[in-house]
Coordinates of C-alpha atoms in Angstrom, one line a residue:
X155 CA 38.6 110.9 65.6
X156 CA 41.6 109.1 64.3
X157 CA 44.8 109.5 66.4
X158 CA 47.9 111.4 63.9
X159 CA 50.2 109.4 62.1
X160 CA 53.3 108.6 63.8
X161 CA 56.1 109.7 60.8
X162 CA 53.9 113.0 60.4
X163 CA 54.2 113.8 64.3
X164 CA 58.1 113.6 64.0
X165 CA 58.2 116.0 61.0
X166 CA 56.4 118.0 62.9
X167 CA 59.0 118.4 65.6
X168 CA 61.8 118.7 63.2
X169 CA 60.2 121.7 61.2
X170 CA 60.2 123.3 65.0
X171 CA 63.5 122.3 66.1
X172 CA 64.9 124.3 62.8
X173 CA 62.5 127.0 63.0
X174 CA 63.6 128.1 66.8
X175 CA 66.4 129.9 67.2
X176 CA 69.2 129.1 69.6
X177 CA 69.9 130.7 72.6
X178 CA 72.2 134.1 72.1
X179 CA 75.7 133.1 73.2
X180 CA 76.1 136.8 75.2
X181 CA 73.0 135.7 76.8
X182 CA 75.1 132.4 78.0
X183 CA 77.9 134.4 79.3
X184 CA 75.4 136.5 81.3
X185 CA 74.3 133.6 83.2
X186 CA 77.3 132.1 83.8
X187 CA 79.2 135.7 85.2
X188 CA 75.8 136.0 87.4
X189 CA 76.4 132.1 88.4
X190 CA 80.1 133.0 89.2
X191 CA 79.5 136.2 91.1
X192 CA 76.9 134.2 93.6
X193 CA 79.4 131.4 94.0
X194 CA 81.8 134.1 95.0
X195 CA 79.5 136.2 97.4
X196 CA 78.6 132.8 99.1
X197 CA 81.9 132.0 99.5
X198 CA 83.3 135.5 101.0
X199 CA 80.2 134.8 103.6
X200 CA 81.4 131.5 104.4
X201 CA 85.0 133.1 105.1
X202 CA 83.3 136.0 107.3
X203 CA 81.7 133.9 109.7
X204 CA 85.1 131.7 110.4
X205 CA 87.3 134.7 110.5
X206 CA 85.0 136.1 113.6
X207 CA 84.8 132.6 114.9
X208 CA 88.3 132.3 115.4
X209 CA 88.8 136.0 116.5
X210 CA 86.7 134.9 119.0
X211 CA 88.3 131.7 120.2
X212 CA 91.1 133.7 120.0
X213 CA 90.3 136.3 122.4
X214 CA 89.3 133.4 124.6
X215 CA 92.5 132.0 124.3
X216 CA 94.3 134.9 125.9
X217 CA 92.3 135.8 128.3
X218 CA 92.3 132.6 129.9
X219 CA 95.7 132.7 129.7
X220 CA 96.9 129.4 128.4
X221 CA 100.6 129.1 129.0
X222 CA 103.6 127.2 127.4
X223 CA 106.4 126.5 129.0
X224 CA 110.0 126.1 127.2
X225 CA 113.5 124.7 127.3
X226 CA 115.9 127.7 127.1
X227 CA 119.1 127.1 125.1
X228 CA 120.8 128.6 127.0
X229 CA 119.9 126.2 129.9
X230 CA 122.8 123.6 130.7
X231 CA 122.4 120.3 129.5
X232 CA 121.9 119.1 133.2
X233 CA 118.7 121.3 134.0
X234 CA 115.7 119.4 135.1
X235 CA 113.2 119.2 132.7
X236 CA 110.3 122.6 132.7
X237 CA 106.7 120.7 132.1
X238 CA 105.3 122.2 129.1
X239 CA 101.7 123.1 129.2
X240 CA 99.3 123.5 126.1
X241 CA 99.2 126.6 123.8
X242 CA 96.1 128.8 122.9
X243 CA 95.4 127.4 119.6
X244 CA 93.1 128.6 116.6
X245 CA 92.4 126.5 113.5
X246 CA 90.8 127.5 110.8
X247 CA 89.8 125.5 107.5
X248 CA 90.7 127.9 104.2
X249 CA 87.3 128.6 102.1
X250 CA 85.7 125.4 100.0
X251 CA 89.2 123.2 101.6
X252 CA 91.6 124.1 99.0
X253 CA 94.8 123.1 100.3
X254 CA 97.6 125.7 101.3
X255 CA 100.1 126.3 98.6
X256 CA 103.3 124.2 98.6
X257 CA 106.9 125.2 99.6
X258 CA 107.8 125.3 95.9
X259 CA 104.8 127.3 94.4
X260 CA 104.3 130.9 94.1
X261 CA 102.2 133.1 96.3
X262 CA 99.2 135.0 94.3
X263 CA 100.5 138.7 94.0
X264 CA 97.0 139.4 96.2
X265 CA 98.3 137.3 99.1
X266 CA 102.0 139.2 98.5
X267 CA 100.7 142.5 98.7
X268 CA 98.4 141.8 101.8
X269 CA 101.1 139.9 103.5
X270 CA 103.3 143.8 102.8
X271 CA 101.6 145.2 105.8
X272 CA 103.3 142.6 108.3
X273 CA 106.9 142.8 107.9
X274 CA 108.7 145.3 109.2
X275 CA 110.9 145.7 105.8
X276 CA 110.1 144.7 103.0
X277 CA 112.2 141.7 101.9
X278 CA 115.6 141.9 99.9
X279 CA 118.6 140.0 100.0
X280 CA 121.4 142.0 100.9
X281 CA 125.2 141.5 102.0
X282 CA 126.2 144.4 104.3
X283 CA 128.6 146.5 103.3
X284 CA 132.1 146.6 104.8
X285 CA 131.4 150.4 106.2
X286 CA 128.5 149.3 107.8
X287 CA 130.3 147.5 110.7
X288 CA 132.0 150.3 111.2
X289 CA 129.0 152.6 112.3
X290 CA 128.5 152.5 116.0
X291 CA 125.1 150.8 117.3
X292 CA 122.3 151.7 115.4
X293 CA 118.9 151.6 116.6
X294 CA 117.8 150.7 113.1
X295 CA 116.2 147.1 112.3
X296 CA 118.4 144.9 110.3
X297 CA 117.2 143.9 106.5
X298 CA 116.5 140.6 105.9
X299 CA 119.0 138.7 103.9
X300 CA 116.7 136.6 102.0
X301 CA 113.3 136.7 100.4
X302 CA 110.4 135.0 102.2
X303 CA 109.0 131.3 100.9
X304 CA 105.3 131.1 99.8
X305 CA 104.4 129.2 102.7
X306 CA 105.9 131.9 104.6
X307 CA 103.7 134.8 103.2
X308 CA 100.9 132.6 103.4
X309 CA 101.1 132.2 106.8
X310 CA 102.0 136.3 107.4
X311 CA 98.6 136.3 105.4
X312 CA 96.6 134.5 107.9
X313 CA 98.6 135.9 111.1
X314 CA 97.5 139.5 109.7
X315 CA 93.3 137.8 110.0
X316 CA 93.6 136.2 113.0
X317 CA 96.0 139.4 114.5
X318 CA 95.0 142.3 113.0
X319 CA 97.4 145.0 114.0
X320 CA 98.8 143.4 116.7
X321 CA 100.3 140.9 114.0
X322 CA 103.1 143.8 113.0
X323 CA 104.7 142.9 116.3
X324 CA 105.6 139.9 114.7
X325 CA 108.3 138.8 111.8
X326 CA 109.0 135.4 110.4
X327 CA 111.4 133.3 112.3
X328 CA 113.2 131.2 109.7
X329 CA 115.7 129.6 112.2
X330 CA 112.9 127.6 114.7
X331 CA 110.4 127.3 111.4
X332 CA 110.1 123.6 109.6
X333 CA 108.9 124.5 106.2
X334 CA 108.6 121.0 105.1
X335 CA 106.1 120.1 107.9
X336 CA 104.3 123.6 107.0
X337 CA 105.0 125.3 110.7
X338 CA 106.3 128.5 110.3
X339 CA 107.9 130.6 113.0
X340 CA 107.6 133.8 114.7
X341 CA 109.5 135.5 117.0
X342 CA 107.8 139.5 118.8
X343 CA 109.4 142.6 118.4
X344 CA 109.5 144.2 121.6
X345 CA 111.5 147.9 121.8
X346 CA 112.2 147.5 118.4
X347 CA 114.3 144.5 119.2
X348 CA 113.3 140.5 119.0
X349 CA 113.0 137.6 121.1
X350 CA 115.7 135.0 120.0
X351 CA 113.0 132.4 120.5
X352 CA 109.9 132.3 118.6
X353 CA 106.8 133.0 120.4
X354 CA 103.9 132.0 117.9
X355 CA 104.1 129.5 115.5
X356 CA 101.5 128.9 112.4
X357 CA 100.4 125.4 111.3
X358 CA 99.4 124.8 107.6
X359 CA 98.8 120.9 106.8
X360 CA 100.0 119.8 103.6
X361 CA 96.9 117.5 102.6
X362 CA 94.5 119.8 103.9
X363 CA 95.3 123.7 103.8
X364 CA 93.9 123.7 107.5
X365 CA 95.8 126.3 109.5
X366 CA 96.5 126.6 113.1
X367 CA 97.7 129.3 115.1
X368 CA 99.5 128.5 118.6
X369 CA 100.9 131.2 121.0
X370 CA 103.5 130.8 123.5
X371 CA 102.6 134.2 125.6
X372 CA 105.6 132.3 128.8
X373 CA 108.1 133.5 125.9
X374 CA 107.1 137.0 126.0
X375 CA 106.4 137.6 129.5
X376 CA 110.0 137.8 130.4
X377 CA 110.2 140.9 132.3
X378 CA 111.3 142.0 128.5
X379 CA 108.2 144.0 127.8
X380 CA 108.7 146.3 131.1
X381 CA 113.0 147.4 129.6
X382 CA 113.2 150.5 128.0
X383 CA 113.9 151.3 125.0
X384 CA 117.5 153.4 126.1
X385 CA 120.5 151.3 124.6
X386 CA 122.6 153.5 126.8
X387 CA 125.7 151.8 127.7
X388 CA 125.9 149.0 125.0
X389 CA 128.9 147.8 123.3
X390 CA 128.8 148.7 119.4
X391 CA 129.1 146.4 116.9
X392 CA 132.7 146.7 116.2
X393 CA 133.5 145.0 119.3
X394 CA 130.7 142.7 119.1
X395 CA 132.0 141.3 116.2
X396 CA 135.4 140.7 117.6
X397 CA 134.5 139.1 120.4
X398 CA 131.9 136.8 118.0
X399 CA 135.1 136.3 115.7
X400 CA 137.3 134.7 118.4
X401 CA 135.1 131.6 117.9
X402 CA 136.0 131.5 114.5
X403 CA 137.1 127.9 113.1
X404 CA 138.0 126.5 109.6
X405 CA 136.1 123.4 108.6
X406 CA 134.8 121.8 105.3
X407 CA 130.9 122.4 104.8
X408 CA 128.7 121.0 101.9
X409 CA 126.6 118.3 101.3
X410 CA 127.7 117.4 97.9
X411 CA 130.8 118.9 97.4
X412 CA 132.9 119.9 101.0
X413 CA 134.9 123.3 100.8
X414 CA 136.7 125.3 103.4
X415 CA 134.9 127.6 105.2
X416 CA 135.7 129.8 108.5
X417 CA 132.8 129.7 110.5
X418 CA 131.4 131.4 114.3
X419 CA 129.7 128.9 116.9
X420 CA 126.0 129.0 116.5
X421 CA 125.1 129.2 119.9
X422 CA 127.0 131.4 121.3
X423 CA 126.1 135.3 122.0
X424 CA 127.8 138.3 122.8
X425 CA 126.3 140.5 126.1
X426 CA 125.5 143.9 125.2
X427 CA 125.8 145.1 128.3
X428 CA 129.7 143.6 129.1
X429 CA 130.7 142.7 125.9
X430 CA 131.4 138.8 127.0
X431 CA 130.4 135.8 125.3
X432 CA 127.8 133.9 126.6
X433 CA 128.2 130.0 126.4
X434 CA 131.7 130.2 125.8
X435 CA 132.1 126.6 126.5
X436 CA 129.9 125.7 123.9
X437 CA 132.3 126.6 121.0
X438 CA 135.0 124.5 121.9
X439 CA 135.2 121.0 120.3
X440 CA 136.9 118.1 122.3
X441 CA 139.0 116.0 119.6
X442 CA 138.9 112.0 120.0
X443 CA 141.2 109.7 118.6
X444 CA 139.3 106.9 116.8
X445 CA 139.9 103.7 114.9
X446 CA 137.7 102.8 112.3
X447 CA 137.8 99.0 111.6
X448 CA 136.6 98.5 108.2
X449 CA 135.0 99.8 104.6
X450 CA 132.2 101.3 104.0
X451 CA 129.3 98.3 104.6
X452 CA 126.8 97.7 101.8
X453 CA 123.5 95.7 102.5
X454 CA 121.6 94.2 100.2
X455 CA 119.4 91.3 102.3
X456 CA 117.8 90.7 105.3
X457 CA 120.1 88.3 105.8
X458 CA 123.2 90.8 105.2
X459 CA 121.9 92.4 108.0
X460 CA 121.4 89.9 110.5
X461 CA 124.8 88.7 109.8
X462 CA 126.2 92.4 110.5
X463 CA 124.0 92.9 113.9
X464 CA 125.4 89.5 115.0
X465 CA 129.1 90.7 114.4
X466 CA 129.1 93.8 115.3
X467 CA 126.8 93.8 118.4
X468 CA 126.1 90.8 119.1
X469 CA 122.3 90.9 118.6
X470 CA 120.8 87.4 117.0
X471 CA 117.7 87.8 114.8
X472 CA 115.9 84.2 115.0
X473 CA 113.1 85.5 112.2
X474 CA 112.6 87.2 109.1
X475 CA 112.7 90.9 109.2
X476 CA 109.9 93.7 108.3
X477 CA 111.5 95.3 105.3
X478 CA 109.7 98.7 104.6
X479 CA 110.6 101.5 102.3
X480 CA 110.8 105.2 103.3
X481 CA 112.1 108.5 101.9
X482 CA 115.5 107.7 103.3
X483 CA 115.9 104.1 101.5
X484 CA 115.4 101.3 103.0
X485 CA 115.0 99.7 106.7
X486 CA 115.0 95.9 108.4
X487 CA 112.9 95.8 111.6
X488 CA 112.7 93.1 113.8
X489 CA 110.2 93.3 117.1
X490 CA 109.4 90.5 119.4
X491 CA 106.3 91.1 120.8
X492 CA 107.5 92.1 124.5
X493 CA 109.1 95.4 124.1
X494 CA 112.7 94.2 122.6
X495 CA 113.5 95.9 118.9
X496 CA 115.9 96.5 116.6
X497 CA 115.8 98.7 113.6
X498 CA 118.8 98.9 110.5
X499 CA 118.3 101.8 108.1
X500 CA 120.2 101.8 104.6
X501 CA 120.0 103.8 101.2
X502 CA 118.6 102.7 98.3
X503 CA 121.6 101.3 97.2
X504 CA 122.2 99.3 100.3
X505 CA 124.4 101.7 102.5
X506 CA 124.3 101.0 105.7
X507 CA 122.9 104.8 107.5
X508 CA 122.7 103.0 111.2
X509 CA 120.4 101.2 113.9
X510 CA 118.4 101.9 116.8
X511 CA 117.3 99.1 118.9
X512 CA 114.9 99.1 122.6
X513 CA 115.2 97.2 125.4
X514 CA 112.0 95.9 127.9
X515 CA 112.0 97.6 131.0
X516 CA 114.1 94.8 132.7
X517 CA 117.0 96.6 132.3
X518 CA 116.2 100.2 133.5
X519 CA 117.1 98.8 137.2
X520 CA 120.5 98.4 136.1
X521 CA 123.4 100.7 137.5
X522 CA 123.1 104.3 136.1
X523 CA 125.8 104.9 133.4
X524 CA 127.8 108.3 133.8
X525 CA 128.5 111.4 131.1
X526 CA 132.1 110.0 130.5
X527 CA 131.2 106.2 130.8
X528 CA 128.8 106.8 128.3
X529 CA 130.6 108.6 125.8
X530 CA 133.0 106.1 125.8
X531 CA 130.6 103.7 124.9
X532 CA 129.0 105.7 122.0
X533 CA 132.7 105.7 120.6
X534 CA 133.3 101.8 120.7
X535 CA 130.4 101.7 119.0
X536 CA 131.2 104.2 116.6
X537 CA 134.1 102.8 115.8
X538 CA 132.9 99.3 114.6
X539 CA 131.2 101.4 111.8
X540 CA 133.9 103.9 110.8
X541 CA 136.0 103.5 107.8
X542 CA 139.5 102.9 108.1
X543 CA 140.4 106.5 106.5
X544 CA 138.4 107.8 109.7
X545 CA 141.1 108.5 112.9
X546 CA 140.3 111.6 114.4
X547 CA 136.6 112.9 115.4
X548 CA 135.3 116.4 117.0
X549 CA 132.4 116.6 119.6
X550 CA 130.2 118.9 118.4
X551 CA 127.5 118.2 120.9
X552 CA 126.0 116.2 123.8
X553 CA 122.1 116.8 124.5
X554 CA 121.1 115.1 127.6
X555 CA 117.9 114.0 128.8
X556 CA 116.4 112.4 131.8
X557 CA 116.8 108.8 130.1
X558 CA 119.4 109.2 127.6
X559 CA 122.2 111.0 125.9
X560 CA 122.9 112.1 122.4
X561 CA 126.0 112.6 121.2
X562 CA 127.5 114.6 118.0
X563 CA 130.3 113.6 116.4
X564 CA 131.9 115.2 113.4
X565 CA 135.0 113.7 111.7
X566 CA 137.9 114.9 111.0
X567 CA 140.4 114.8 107.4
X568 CA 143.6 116.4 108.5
X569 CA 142.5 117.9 111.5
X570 CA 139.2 119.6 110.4
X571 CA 136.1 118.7 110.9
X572 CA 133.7 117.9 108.0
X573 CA 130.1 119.3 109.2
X574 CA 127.8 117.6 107.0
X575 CA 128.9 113.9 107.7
X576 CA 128.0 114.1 111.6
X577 CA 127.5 110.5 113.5
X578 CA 124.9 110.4 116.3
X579 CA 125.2 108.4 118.8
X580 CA 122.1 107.9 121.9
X581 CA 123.0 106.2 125.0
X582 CA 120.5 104.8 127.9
X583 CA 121.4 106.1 130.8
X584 CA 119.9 103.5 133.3
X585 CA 121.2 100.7 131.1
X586 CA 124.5 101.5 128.8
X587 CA 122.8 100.4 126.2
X588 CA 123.3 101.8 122.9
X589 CA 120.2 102.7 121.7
X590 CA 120.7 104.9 118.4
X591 CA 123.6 105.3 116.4
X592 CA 123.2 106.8 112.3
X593 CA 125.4 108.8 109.8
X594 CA 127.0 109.0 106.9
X595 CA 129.4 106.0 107.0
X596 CA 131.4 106.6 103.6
X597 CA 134.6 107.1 103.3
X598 CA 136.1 110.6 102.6
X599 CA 139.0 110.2 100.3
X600 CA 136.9 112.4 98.3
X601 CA 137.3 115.3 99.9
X602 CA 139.7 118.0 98.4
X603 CA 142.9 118.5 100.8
X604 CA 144.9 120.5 98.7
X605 CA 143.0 123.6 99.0
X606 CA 144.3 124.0 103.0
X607 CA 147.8 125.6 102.1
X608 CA 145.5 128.2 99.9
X609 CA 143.6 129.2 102.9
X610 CA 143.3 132.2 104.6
X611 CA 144.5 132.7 107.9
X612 CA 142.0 132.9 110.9
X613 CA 143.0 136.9 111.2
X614 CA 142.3 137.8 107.9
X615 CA 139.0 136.0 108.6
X616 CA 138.7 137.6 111.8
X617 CA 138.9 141.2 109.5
X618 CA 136.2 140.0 107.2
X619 CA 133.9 139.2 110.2
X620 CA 134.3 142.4 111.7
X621 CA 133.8 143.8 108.2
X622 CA 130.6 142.1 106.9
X623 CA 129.0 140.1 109.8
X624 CA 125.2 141.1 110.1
X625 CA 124.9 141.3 114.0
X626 CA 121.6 142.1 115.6
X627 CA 120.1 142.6 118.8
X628 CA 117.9 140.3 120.3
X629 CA 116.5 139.4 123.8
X630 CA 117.4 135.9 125.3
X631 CA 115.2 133.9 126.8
X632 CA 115.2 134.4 130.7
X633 CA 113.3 132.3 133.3
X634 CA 109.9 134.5 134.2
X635 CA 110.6 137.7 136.9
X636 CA 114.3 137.4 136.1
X637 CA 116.2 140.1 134.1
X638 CA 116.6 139.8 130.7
X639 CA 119.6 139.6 128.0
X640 CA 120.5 141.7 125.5
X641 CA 122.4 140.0 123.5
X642 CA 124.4 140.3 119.6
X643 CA 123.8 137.0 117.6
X644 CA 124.2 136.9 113.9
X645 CA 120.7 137.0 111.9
X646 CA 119.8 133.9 111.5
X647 CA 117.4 134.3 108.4
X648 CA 119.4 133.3 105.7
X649 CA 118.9 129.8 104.1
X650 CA 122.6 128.9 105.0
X651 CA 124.5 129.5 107.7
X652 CA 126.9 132.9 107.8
X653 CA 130.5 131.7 106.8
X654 CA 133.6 133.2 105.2
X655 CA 134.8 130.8 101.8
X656 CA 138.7 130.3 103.3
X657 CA 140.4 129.8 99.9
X658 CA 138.7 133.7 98.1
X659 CA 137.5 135.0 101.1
X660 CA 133.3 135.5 99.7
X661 CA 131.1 136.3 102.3
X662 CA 128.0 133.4 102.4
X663 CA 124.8 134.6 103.9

């Protein structure tokens, strides 16, 4: 038997192909729905088992009672440090790793409406009316004063899984949140009133969408839970507000564009109880006569800056320096090996934004340098870097710590301070040395002047405060078994901070 010829073999195969009909296309689109909806079963399984996984852990977590410790704000700067344990913490990876959604995107409407049942309110930017303040103390909870980020609801979203109910006791804390690091803050509501501090905190990782929940149960067990509920014998808002008003300063705010503004101290609180401010000291600015010594300084080389750490403090860089790149511009390291640093920073452009600079340990067994002996150093130092349009600058802050000190300095264009333009300033304690200084160093001819005879005077911004500032109450932080604070601060959950426009007199929140 002979085998078939080959070219009749392939007509054979192409009189099939043509007489067998192609698949139906609904019959496509069954097996693909059918495909999709076991994907999707799998993957809600998946979720299941991590969800009671980290209920689990978190159950654990509580029961064994892992504590954190804080540092209190309202703590003076001299306090000796509190050691800070570890949190609980629960992390979970989102189903299939699809990464959390970005500051800037939009929340699904699903994650919206689920996220709902956590706040206490839902979200909508208000300004309170001038009657309001006039209303004695309600026990009523405040209304946010602006709507909540993605990231925000996102993480409301997956406090509500890990929580469950117990997550209503909790409303984001915009104040101690970083959105761009993806932590955002909460803060318990306790007597329908909140903690100032937050006391849990969620974790979202920009790469991955993993998301971590820590808890800080030392903030809530503050003898807080235990008060009860009766406001009796609180002050009412009215005279809250006064008393917040008194700290009440003109000064020019804005990045890009400076504008008078009267704003209140942002760390200082009113008692509920006696109707006295609490860190009092804290919203008054010491002035310092200054002398800046030159124009603004613009670096374009390595060797530029060499020549500049040589003049100005007497630092001599024998080698090249490691020139990197970062989201801030540009910076010139130089490290020798045996613990001895230094570090310039500039824009893009070349404008010098500061130093820092370490020291080997040698020279921690030098004499201790005091508060004032330090300050004075930061401002010789300062001043080398100032521009000659610079004479007068306020101390908005010292922060110290066991090795060093950090100064704040804001300066001043005829007599009021320009917020946004600060100059820090870090000082070794052990040594003197100067080991941080960065700012803004251009000049600020720019800045409007002739608005200040337009201004409104500091009692017709007193009446605006009393008329429009959105106090709440809130528990302070107290050290464990003493009594707590109840305290008025203004809300803190607007993007900007409160302030009265001093030339119309438009309320910012």
């Amino acid at each position: 038997m002979s085998l078939p010829d080959e070219n009749h073999v392939i007509e054979l195969l192409k009189q099939v192909r043509q007489e067998s009909n192609p698949p139906r296309q609904v019959w496509k689109q069954m097996g693909k729905e059918r495909l999709i909806r076991e994907a999707y079963r799998m993957q809600q399984a998946a979720m299941v088992k991590r969800v009671v996984a980290g209920a689990g852990s978190l159950a654990a977590a509580v029961f064994m009672g892992v504590w954190l410790s804080y540092d209190s704000p309202l703590k003076p700067s001299m306090d000796t440090q509190t050691t800070i344990s570890t949190p609980a913490v629960i992390t979970t990876t989102p189903p299939l790793a699809i990464p959390s959604l970005p500051v800037e995107s939009k929340a699904k409407p699903a994650e919206k409406l689920e996220a709902a049942t956590v706040t206490r309110e839902a979200p909508q930017p208000q300004t309170l009316a001038p009657e309001a303040a006039t209303n004695p103390l309600d026990t009523s909870q405040p209304t946010p004063t602006r709507e909540k980020s993605p990231m925000e609801v996102q993480a409301e979203t997956y406090l509500l899984k890990k929580l469950g109910a117990q997550s209503k006791q909790y409303e984001v804390d915009h104040v101690h949140s970083n959105l761009a690091q993806g932590e955002v803050a909460f803060r318990k509501i306790i007597n329908g009133i909140p903690l100032q501090e937050n006391s849990v905190m969620v974790r979202i990782s920009p790469k991955t969408g993993e998301m971590t929940l820590l808890l800080y149960p030392d903030l809530e067990d503050s003898g807080v839970a235990s008060q009860s509920t009766n406001r009796d014998g609180t002050i009412d808002k009215v005279k809250a507000a006064q008393q917040l008003g008194s700290t009440l300063r003109l000064v020019y705010a804005g990045k890009k564009q400076p504008e008078l503004q009267y704003v209140v101290a942002s760390d200082v609180y009113v008692n509920a109880k006696t109707g006295k401010l609490i860190g009092q000291e804290r919203a008054e600015k010491k002035s310092v006569a200054v002398s800046g010594q030159g124009k603004p300084i613009v670096l374009k080389t390595s060797d530029e800056v060499a020549e500049l750490l040589e003049r100005k403090l007497d630092i001599k860089m024998e080698q090249k320096a490691f020139i990197g790149v970062n989201r801030h511009g540009i910076s010139y390291s130089w490290n020798d090996g045996q613990g001895n640093g230094v570090s310039v920073e500039t824009t893009d452009d070349g404008a010098f934004l500061g130093f820092s600079q370490m020291a080997a340990d040698g020279r921690k067994n030098e004499r201790e340098t005091t508060y004032e002996q330090a300050k004075a150093l930061a401002i010789a130092h300062l001043e080398k870097f100032l521009p000659t349009d610079v004479r007068e600058l306020s101390l908005e802050a010292s922060q110290e710590s066991p090795s060093t000190i950090q100064f704040t300095f804001a300066p001043k264009v005829n007599g009021i301070p320009v917020m946004d333009h600060p100059y820090k300033v870090s000082v070794e304690l052990a040594s003197g040395l100067v080991t941080e200084l960065i700012g803004n160093f251009s000049d600020l001819s720019w800045i409007q002047t002739d608005q200040i005879a337009k201004t409104l005077s500091k009692e017709e911004a007193l009446v605006l405060f009393v008329q429009h500032a959105p106090l709440e109450l809130v528990y302070l932080p107290a050290e464990k078994g003493a009594e707590p604070v109840l305290a008025f601060q203004i809300r803190r959950d607007s993007e900007k901070p409160w302030a009265i426009e001093a030339t119309t007199g438009k309320v910012i929140n």
